[in-house]
Coordinates of C-alpha atoms in Angstrom, one line a residue:
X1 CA -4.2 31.1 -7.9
X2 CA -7.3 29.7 -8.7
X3 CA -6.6 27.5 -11.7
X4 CA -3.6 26.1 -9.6
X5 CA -6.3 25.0 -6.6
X6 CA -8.6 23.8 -9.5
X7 CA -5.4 21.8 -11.3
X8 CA -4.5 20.0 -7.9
X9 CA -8.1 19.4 -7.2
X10 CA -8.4 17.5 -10.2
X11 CA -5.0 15.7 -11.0
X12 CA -5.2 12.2 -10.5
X13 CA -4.4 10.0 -7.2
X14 CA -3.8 6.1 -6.9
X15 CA -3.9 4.5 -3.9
X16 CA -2.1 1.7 -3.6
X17 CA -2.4 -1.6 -1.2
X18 CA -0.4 -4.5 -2.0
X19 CA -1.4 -7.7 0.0
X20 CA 0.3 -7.9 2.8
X21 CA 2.9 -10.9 1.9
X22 CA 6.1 -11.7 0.1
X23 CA 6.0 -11.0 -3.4
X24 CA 3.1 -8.8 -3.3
X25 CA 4.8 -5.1 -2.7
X26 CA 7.9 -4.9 -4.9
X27 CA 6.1 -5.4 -8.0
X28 CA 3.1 -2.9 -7.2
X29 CA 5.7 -0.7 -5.7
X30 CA 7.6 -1.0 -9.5
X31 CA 4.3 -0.2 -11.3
X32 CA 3.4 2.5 -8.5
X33 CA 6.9 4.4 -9.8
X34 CA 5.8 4.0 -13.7
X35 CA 3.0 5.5 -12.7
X36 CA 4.1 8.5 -10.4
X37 CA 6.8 8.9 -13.4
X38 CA 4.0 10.4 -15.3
X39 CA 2.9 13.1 -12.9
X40 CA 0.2 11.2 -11.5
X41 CA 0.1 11.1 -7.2
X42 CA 0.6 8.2 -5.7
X43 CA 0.1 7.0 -2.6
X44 CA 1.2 3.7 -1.2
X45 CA -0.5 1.9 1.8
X46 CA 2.0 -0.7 3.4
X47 CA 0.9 -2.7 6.8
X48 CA 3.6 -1.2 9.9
X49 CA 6.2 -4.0 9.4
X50 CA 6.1 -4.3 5.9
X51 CA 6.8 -0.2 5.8
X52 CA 9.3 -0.3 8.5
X53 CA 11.2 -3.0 6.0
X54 CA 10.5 -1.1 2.9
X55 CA 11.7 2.2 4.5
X56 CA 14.8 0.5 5.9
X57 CA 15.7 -0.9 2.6
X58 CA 15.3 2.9 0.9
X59 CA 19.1 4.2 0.4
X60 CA 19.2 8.1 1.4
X61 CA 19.0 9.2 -2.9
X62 CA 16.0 6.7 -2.8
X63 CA 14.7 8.7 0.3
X64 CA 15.3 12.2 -1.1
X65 CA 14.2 11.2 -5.0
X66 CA 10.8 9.8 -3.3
X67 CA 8.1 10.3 -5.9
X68 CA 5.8 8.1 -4.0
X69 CA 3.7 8.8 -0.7
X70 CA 4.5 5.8 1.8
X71 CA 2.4 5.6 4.8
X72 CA 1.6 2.4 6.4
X73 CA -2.1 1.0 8.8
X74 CA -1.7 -2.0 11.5
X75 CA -1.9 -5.2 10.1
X76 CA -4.1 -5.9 13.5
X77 CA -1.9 -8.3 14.7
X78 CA -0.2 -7.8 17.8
X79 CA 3.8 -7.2 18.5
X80 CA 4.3 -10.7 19.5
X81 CA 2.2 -12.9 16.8
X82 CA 3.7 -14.8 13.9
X83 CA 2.7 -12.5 11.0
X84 CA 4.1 -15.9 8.5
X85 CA 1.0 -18.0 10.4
X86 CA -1.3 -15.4 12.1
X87 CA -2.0 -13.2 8.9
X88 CA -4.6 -15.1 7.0
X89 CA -6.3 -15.3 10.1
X90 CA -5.7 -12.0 10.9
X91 CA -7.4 -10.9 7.4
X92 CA -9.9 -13.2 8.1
X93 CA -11.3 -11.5 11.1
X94 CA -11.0 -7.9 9.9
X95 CA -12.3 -7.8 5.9
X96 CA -16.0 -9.0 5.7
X97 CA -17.0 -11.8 3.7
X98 CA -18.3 -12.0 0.7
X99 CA -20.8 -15.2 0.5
X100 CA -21.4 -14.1 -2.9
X101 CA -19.5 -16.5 -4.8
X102 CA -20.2 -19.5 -2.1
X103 CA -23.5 -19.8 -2.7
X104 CA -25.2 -22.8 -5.2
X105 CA -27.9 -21.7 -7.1

């Protein structure tokens, strides 16, 4: 019982957050199921309305053969704002900046 609890405590977990646009979470969702594939635990982070899409998309075997924890945060825009136009902005507001690479020396 103990080596099983000390197994789990120490397999491996990836956490995975595509950028929330088009393009971005099929091809980190392809290398997330490579990955998974080779007993590793994976968990991938969409934004709500990108996992409502991706879920919707899943056919039942996909569902049931699910290797991969989905889970989803708010994108922090509300219902009714253009996520096409309101998203940089939206990222803009919520992921401090980094003046690092602005400044001249």
């Amino acid at each position: 019982m103990e080596n099983q609890l000390a197994s789990q405590e120490l397999r491996p977990h990836v956490l995975a957050v595509p950028f929330p646009a088009q393009g971005h979470v099929m091809p980190l969702m392809k290398l997330c199921r490579k990955i998974a594939n080779r007993g590793i635990k994976v968990t991938f982070v969409n934004a709500e309305h990108i996992h409502a899409k991706v879920i919707a998309a899943m056919s039942d075997e996909d569902k049931k053969q699910q290797c991969i924890e989905l889970t989803s945060i708010p994108d922090g825009l509300q219902t009714e704002e253009d996520r096409k136009n309101g998203l940089i902005e939206s990222l803009r507001r919520t992921i401090p900046r980094n003046d690092t690479f602005d400044r001249e020396d």
